[in-house]
Coordinates of N, CA and C in Angstrom, one line a residue:
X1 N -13.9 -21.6 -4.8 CA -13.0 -22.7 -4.4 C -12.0 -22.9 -5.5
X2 N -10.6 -22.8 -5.3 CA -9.6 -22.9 -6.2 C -8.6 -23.9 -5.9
X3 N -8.4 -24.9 -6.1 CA -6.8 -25.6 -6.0 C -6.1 -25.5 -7.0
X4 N -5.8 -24.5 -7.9 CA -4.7 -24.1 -8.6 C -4.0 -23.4 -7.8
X5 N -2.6 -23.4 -8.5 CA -1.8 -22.5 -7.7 C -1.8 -21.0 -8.4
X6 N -1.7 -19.9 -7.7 CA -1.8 -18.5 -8.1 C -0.7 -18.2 -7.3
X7 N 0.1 -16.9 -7.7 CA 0.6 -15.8 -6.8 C 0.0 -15.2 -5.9
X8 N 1.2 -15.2 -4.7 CA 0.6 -14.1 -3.9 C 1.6 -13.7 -2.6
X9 N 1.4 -12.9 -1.7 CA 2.1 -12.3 -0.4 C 1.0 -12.6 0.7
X10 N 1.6 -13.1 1.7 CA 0.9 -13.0 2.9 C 1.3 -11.0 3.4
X11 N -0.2 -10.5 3.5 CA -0.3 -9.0 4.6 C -0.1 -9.0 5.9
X12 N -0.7 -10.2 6.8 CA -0.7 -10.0 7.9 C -0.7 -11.5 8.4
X13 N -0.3 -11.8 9.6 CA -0.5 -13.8 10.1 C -0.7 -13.1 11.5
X14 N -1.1 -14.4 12.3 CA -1.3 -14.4 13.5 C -1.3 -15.7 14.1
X15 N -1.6 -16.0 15.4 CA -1.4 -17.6 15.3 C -3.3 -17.6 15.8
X16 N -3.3 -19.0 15.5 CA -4.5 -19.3 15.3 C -4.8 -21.0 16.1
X17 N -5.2 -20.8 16.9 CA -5.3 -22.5 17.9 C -4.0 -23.0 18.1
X18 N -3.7 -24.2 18.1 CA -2.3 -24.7 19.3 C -1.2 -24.7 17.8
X19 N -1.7 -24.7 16.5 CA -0.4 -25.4 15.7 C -0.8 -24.8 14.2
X20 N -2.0 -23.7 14.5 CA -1.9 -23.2 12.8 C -1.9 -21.7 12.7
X21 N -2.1 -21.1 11.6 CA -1.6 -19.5 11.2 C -3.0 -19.2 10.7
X22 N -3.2 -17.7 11.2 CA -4.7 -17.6 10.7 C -3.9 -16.4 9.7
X23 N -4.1 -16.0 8.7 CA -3.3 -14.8 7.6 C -4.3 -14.0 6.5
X24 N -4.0 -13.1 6.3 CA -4.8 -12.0 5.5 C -3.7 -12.2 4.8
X25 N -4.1 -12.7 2.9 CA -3.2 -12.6 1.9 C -3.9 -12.0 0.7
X26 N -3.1 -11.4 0.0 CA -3.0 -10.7 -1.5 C -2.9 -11.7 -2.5
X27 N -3.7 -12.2 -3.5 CA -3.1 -12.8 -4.4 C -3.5 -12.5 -5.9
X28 N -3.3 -13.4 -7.1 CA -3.5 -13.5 -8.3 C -5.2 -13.7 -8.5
X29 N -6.3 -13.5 -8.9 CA -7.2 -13.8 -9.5 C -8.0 -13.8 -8.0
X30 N -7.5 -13.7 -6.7 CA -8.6 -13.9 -5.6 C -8.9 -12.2 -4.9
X31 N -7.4 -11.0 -4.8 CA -7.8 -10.3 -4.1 C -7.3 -10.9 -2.5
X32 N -8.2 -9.6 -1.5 CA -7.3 -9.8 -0.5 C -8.5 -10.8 -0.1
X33 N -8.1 -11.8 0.7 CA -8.6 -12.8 1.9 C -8.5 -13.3 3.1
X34 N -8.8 -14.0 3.6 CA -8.2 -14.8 4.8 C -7.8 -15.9 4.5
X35 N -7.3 -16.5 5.4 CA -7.2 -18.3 4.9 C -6.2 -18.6 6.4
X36 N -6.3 -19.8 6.6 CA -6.3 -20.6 7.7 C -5.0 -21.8 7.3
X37 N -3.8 -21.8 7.3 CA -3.0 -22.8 7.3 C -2.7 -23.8 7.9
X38 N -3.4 -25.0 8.4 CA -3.7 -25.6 9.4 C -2.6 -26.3 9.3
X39 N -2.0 -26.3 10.9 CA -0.6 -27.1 11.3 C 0.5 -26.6 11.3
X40 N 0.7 -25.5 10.7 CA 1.9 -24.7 10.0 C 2.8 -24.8 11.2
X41 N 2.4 -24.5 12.2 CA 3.5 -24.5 13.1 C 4.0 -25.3 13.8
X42 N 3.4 -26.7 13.5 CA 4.1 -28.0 14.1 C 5.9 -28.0 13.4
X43 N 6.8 -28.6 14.6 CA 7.8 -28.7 14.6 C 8.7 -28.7 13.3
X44 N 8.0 -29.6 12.5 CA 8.6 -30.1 10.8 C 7.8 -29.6 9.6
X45 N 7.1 -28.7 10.0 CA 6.2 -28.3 8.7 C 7.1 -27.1 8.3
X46 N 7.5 -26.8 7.1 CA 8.4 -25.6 6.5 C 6.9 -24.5 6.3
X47 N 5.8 -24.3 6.3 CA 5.0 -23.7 5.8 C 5.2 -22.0 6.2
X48 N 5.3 -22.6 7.9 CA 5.4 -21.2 8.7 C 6.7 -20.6 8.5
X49 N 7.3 -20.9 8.1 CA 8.6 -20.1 7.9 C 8.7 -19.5 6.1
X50 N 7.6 -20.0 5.5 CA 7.6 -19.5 4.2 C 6.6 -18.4 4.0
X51 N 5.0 -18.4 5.3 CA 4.2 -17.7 5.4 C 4.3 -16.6 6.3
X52 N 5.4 -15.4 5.6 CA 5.5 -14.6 6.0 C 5.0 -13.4 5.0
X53 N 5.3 -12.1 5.8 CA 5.5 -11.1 4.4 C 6.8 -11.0 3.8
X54 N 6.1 -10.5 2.5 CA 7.0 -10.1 1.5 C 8.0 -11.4 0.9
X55 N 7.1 -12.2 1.0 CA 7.6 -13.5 0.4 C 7.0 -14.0 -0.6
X56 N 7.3 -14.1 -2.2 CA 6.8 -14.4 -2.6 C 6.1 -16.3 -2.8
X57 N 5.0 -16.2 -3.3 CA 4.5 -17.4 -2.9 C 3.3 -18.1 -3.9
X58 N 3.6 -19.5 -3.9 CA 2.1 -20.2 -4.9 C 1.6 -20.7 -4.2
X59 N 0.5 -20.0 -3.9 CA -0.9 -20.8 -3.0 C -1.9 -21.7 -3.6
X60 N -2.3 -22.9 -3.3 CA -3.7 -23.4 -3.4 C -4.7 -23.0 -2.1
X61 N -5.9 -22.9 -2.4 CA -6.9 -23.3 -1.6 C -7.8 -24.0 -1.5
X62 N -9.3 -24.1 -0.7 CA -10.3 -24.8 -0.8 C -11.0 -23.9 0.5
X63 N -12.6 -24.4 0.0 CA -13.2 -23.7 1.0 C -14.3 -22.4 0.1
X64 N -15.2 -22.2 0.7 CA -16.3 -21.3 0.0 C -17.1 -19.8 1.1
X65 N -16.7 -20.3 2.1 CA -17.1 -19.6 2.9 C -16.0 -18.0 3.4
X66 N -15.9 -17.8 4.1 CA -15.1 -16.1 4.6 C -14.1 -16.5 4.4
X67 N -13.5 -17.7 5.6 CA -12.5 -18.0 5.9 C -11.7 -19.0 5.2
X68 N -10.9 -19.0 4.1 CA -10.5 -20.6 3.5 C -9.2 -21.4 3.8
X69 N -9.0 -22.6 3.7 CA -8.0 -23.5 4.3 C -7.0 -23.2 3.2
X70 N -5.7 -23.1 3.3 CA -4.6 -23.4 2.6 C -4.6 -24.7 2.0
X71 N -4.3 -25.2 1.0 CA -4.0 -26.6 0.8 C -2.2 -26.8 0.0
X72 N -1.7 -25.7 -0.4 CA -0.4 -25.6 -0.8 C 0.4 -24.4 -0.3
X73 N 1.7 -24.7 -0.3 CA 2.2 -23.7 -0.3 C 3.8 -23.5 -0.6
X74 N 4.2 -23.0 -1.5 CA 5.2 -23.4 -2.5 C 5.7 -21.7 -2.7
X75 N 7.5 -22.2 -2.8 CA 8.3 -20.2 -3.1 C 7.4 -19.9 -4.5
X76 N 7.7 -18.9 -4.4 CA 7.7 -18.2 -5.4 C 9.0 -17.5 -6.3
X77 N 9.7 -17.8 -5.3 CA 11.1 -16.8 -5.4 C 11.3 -16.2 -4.2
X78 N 12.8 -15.8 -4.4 CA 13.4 -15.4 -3.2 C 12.6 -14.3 -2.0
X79 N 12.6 -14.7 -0.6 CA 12.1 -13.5 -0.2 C 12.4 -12.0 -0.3
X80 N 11.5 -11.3 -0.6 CA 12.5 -9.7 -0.8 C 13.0 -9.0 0.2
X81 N 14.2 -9.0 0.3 CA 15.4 -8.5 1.8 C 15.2 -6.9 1.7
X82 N 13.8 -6.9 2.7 CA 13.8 -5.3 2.9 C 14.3 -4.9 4.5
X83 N 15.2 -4.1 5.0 CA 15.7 -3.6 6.1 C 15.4 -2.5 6.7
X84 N 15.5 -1.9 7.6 CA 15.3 -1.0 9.0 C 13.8 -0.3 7.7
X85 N 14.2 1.4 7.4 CA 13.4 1.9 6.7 C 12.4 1.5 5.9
X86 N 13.2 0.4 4.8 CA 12.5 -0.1 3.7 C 11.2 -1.0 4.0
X87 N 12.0 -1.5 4.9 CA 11.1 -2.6 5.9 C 10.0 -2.2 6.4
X88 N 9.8 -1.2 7.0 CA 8.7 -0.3 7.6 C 7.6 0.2 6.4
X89 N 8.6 0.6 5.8 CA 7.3 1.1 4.4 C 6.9 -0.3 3.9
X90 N 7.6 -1.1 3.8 CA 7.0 -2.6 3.2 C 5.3 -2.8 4.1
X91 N 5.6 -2.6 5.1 CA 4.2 -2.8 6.2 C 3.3 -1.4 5.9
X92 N 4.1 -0.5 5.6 CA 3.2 0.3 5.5 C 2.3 0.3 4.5
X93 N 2.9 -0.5 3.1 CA 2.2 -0.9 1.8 C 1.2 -1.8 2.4
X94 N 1.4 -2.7 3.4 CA 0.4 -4.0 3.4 C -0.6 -3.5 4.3
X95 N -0.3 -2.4 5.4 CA -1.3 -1.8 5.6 C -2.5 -1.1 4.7
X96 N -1.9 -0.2 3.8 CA -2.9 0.1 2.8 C -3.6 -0.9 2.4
X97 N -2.9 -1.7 1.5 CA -3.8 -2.9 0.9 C -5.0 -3.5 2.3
X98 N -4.7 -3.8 3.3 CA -5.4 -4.4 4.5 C -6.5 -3.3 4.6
X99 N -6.8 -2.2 4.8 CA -7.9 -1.3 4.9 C -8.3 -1.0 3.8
X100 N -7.8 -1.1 2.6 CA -8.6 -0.6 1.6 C -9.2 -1.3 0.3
X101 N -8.9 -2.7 0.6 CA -8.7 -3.7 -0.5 C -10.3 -4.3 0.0
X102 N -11.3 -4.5 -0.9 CA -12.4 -5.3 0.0 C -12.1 -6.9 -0.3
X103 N -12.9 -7.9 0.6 CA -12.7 -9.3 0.3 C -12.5 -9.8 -0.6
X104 N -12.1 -10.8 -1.4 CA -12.6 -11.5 -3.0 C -12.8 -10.3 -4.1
X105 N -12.4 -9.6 -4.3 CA -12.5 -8.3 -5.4 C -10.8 -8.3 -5.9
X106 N -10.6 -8.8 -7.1 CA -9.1 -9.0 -7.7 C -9.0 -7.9 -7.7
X107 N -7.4 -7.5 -8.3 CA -7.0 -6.8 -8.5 C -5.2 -7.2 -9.1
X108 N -5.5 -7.9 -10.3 CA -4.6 -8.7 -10.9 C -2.7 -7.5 -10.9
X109 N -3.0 -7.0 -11.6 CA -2.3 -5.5 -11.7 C -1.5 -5.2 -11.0
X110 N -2.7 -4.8 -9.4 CA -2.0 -4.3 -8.7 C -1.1 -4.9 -7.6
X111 N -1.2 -6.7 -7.6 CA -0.7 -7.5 -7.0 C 1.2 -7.4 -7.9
X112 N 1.0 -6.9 -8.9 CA 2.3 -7.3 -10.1 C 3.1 -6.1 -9.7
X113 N 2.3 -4.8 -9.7 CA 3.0 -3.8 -9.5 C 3.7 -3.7 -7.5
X114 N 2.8 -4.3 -6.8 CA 3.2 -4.3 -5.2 C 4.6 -4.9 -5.3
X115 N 4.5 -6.2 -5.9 CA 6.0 -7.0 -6.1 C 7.2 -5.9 -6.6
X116 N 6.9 -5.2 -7.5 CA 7.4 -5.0 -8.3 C 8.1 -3.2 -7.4
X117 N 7.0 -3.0 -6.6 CA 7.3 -1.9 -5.7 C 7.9 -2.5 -4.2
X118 N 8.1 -3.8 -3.8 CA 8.8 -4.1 -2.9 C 10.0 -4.3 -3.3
X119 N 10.5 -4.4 -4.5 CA 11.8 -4.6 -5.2 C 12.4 -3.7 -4.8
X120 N 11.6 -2.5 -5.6 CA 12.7 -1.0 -5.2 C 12.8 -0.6 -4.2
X121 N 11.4 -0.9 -3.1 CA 12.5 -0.7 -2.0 C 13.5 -1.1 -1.2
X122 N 13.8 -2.6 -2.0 CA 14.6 -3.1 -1.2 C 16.5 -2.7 -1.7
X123 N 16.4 -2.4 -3.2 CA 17.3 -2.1 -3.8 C 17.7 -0.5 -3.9
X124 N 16.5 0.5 -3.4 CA 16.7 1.8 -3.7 C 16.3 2.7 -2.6
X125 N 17.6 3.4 -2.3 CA 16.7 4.5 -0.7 C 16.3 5.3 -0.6
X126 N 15.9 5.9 -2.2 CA 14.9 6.6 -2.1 C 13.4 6.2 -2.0
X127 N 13.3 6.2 -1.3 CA 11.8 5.6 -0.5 C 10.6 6.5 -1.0
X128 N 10.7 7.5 -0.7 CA 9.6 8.3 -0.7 C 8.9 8.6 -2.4
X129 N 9.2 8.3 -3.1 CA 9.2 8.4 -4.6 C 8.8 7.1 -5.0
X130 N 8.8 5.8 -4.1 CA 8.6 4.4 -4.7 C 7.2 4.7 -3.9
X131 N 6.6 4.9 -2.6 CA 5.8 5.0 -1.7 C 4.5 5.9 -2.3
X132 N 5.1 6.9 -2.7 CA 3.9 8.0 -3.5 C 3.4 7.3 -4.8
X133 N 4.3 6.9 -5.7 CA 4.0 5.9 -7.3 C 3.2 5.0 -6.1
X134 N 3.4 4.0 -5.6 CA 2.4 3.3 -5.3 C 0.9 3.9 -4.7
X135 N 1.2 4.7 -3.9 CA -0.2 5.3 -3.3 C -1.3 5.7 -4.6
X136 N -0.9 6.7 -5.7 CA -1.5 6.8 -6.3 C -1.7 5.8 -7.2
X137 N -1.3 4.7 -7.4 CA -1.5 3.3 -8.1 C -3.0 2.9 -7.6
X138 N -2.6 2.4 -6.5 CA -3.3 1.8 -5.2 C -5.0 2.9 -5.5
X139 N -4.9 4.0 -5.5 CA -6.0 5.0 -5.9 C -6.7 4.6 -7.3
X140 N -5.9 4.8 -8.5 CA -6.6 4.5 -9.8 C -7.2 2.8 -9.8
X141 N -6.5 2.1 -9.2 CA -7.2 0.8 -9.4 C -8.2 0.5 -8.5
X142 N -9.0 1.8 -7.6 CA -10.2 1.2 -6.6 C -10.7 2.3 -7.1
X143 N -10.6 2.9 -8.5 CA -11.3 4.1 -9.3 C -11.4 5.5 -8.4
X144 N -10.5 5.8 -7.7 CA -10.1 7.3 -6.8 C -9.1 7.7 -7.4
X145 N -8.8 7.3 -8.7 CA -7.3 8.1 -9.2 C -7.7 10.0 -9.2
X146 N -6.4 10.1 -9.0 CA -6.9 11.9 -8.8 C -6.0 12.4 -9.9
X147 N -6.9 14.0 -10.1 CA -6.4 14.8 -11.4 C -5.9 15.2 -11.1
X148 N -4.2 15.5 -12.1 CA -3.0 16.4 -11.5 C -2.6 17.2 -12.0
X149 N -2.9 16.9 -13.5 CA -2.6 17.9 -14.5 C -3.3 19.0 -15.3
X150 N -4.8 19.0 -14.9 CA -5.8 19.9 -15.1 C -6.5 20.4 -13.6
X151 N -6.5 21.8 -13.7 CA -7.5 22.9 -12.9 C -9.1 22.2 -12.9
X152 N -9.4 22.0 -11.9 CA -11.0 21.8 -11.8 C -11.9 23.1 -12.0
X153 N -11.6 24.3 -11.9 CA -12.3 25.2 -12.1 C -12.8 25.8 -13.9
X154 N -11.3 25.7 -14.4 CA -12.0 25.7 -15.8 C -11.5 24.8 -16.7
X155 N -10.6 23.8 -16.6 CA -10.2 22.5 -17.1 C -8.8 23.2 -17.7
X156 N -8.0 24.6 -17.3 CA -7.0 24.8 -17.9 C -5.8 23.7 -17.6
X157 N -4.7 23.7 -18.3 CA -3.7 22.7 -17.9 C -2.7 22.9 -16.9
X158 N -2.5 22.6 -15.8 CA -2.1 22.6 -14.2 C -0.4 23.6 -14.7
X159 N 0.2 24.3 -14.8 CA 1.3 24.7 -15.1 C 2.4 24.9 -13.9
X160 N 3.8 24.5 -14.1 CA 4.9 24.2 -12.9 C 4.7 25.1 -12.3
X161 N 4.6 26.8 -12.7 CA 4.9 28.0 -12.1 C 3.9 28.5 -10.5
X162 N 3.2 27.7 -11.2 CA 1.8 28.2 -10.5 C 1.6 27.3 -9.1
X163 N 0.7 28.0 -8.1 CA -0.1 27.6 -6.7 C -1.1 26.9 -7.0
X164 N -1.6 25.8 -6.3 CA -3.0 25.3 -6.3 C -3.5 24.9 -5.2
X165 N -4.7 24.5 -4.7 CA -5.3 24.0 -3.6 C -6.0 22.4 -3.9
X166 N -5.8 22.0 -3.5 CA -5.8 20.6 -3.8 C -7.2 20.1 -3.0
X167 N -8.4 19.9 -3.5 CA -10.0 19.7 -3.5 C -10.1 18.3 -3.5
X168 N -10.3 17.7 -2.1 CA -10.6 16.5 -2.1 C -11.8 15.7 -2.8
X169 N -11.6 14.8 -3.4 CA -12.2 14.3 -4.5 C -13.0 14.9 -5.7
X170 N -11.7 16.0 -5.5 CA -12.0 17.1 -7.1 C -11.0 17.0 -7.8
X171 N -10.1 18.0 -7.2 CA -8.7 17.9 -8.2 C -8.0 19.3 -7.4
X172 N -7.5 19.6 -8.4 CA -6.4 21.4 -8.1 C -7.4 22.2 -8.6
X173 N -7.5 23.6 -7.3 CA -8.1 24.5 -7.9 C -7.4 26.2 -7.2
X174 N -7.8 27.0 -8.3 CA -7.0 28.2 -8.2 C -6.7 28.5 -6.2
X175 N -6.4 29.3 -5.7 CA -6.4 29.6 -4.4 C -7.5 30.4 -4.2
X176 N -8.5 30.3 -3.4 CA -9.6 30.8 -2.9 C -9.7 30.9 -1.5
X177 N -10.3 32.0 -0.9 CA -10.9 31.4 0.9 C -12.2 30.7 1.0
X178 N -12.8 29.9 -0.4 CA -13.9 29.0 -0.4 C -13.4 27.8 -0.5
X179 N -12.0 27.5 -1.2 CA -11.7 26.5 -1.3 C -10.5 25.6 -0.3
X180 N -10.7 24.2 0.3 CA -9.9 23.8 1.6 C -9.9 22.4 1.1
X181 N -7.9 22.7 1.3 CA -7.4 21.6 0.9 C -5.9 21.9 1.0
X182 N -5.1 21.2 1.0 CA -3.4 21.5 1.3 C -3.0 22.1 0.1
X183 N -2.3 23.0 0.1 CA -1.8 24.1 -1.0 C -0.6 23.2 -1.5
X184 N -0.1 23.1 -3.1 CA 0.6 22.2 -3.2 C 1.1 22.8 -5.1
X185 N 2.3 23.0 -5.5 CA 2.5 24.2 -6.4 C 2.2 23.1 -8.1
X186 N 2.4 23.3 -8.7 CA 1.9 23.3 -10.0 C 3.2 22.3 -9.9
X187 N 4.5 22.1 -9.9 CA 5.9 21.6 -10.2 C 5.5 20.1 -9.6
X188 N 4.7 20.3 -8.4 CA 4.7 18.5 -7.6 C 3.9 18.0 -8.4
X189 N 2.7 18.7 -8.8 CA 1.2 17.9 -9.5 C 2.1 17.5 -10.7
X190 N 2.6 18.0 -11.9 CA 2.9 17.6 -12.8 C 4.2 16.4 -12.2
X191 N 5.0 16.7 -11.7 CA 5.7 15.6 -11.0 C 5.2 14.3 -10.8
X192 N 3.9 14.4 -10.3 CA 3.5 13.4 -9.5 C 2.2 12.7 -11.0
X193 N 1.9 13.5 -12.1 CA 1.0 12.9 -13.1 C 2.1 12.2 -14.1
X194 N 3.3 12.8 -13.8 CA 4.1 12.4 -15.3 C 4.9 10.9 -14.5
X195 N 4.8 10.7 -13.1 CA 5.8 9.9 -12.4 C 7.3 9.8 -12.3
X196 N 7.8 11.2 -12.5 CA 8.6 11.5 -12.2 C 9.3 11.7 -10.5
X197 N 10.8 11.5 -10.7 CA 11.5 11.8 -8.9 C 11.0 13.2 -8.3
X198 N 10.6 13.3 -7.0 CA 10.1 14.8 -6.6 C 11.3 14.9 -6.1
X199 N 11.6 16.2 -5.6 CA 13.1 16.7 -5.3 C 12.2 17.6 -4.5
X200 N 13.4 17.8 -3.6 CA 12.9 19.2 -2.5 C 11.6 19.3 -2.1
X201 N 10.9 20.3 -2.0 CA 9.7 20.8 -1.0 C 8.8 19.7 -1.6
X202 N 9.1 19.4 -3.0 CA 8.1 18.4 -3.4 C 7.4 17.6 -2.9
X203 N 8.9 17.0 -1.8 CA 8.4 15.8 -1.1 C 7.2 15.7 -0.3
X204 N 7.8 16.6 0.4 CA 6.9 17.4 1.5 C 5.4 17.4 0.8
X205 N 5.0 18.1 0.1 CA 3.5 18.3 -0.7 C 3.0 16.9 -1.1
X206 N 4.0 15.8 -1.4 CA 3.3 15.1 -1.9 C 3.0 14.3 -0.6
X207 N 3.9 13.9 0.4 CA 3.4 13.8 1.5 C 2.0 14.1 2.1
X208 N 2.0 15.2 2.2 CA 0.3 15.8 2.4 C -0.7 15.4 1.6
X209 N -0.3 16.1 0.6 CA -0.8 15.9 -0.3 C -1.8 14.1 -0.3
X210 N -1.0 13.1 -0.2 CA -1.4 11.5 -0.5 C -2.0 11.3 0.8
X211 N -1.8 12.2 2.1 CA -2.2 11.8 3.4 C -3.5 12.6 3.2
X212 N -3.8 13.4 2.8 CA -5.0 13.9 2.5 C -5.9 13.2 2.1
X213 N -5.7 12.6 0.9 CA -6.5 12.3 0.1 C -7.1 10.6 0.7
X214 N -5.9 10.3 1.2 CA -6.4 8.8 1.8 C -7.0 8.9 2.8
X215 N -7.3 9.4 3.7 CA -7.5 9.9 5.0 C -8.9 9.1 5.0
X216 N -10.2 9.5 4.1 CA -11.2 8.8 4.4 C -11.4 7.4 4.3
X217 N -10.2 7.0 3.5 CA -10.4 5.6 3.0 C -9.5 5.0 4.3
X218 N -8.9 5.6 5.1 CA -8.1 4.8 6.4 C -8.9 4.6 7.4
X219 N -9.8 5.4 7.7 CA -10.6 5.3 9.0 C -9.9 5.9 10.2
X220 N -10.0 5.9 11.2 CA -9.6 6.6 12.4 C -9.0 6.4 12.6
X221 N -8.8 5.3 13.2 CA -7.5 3.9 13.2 C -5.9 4.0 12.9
X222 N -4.9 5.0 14.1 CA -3.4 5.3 13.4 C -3.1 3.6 12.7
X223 N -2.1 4.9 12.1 CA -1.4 3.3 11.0 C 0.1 2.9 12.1
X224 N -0.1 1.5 12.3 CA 0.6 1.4 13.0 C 2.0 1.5 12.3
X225 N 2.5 1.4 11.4 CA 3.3 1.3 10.4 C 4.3 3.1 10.7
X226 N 3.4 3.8 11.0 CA 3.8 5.4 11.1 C 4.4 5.5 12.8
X227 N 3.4 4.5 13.7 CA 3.9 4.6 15.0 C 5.0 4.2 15.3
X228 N 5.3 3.0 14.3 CA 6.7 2.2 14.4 C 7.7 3.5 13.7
X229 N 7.4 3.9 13.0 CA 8.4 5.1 12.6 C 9.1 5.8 13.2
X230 N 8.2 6.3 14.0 CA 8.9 7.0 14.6 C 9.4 6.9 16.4
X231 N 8.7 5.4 16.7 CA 8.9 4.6 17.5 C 11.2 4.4 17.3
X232 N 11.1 4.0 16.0 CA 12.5 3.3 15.7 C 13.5 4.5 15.1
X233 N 12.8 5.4 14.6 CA 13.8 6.4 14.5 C 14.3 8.0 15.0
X234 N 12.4 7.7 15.2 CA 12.6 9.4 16.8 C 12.1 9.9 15.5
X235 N 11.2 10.1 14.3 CA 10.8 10.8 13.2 C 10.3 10.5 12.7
X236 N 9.3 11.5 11.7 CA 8.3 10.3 10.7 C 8.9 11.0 8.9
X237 N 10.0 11.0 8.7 CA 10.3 11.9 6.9 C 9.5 11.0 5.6
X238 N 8.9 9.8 6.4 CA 8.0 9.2 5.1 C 6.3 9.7 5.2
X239 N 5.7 10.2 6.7 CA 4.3 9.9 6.7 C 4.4 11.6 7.6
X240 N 5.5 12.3 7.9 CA 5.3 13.7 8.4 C 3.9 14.6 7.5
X241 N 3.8 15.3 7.8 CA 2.5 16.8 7.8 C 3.9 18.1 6.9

């Protein structure tokens, strides 16, 4: 039970009986939750129009059980003005977090760096380079960070020139017909360990590449976030194969 106020983003809202918001939120010191805003949607309450995504926000609560009541709810700052594309990956971010975050398990960091990765995409269109930096973020902080810059076969150092096969919850290993995993060249891994911009086919690999790796941790379940993609633009160049 907390009535301080913390940081945080509403992931997802819904309506909930004749006049309140039921919401899955991210925050400072709590992790992801539920919570229940009771009233929000009566005619003069400002709450529901502040409990959206991608709005920053200072929550109190109360409550001990699954589900907890809102008891504040106050800006944080400006909402972040993400549009058509950016907009979509924004959901796509809160998707991840929503499947892979467990209840009440903080994750102080990664709440700093999400903000900090809805910024750019609202200011920068290269998308796909803010989207991968997060994904593999989102990995190291639920301890699945993966190796990019060393060969799992004999620990040599991953070099630009070179092919690899990419070993789920191993790392890069030489090309083999024993070994199955998306082929992915030595230039993207180092790219993607040093966090540097991918360019060209890169993209493509790391694409796969992150869709691979997450795949067990999504469950069966399309992301609806990918349907809307290509729903809105007839394409998917952020979540393609």
């Amino acid at each position: 039970m907390t009535r301080e106020l913390f940081l945080a983003f509403v992931l997802h809202r819904r309506e909930y009986g004749n006049t309140s918001l039921l919401l899955e939120v991210f925050g400072a010191g709590q992790g992801r939750f539920a919570a229940i805003s009771k009233g929000a949607r009566r005619s003069r309450r400002t709450a529901s129009a502040l409990l959206q995504p991608f709005q920053p926000l200072w929550l109190a609560m109360t409550g001990r059980g699954e589900v907890r009541t809102l008891t504040a709810v106050e800006e944080a700052g400006a909402p972040i003005p993400l549009q058509r594309a950016a907009l979509l990956a924004g959901f796509y971010l809160n998707e991840l977090l929503l499947r892979m975050l467990a209840r009440y398990d903080p994750h102080d960091p990664l709440v700093v760096f999400y903000q900090s990765t809805l910024s750019r995409l609202a200011e920068d269109d290269d998308l796909e380079n803010h989207l991968r930096c997060f994904e593999r973020r989102l990995l190291a902080e639920l301890g699945y960070g993966l190796m990019l810059d060393r060969v799992v076969d004999d620990g040599a150092p991953v070099t630009a020139e070179a092919g690899y096969v990419y070993e789920r919850e191993r790392g890069p290993r030489y090309p083999s017909d024993l070994v199955y995993g998306p082929r992915i060249s030595g230039a993207t891994l180092l790219a993607l360990a040093d966090d540097k911009p991918l360019i060209g086919d890169q993209r493509r690999e790391a694409r796969t590449l992150f869709r691979y790796v997450l795949e067990p941790h999504l469950g069966a379940r399309p992301l609806k976030s990918r349907e809307l993609y290509r729903r809105w633009f007839a394409t998917d160049p952020i979540h393609e194969k």
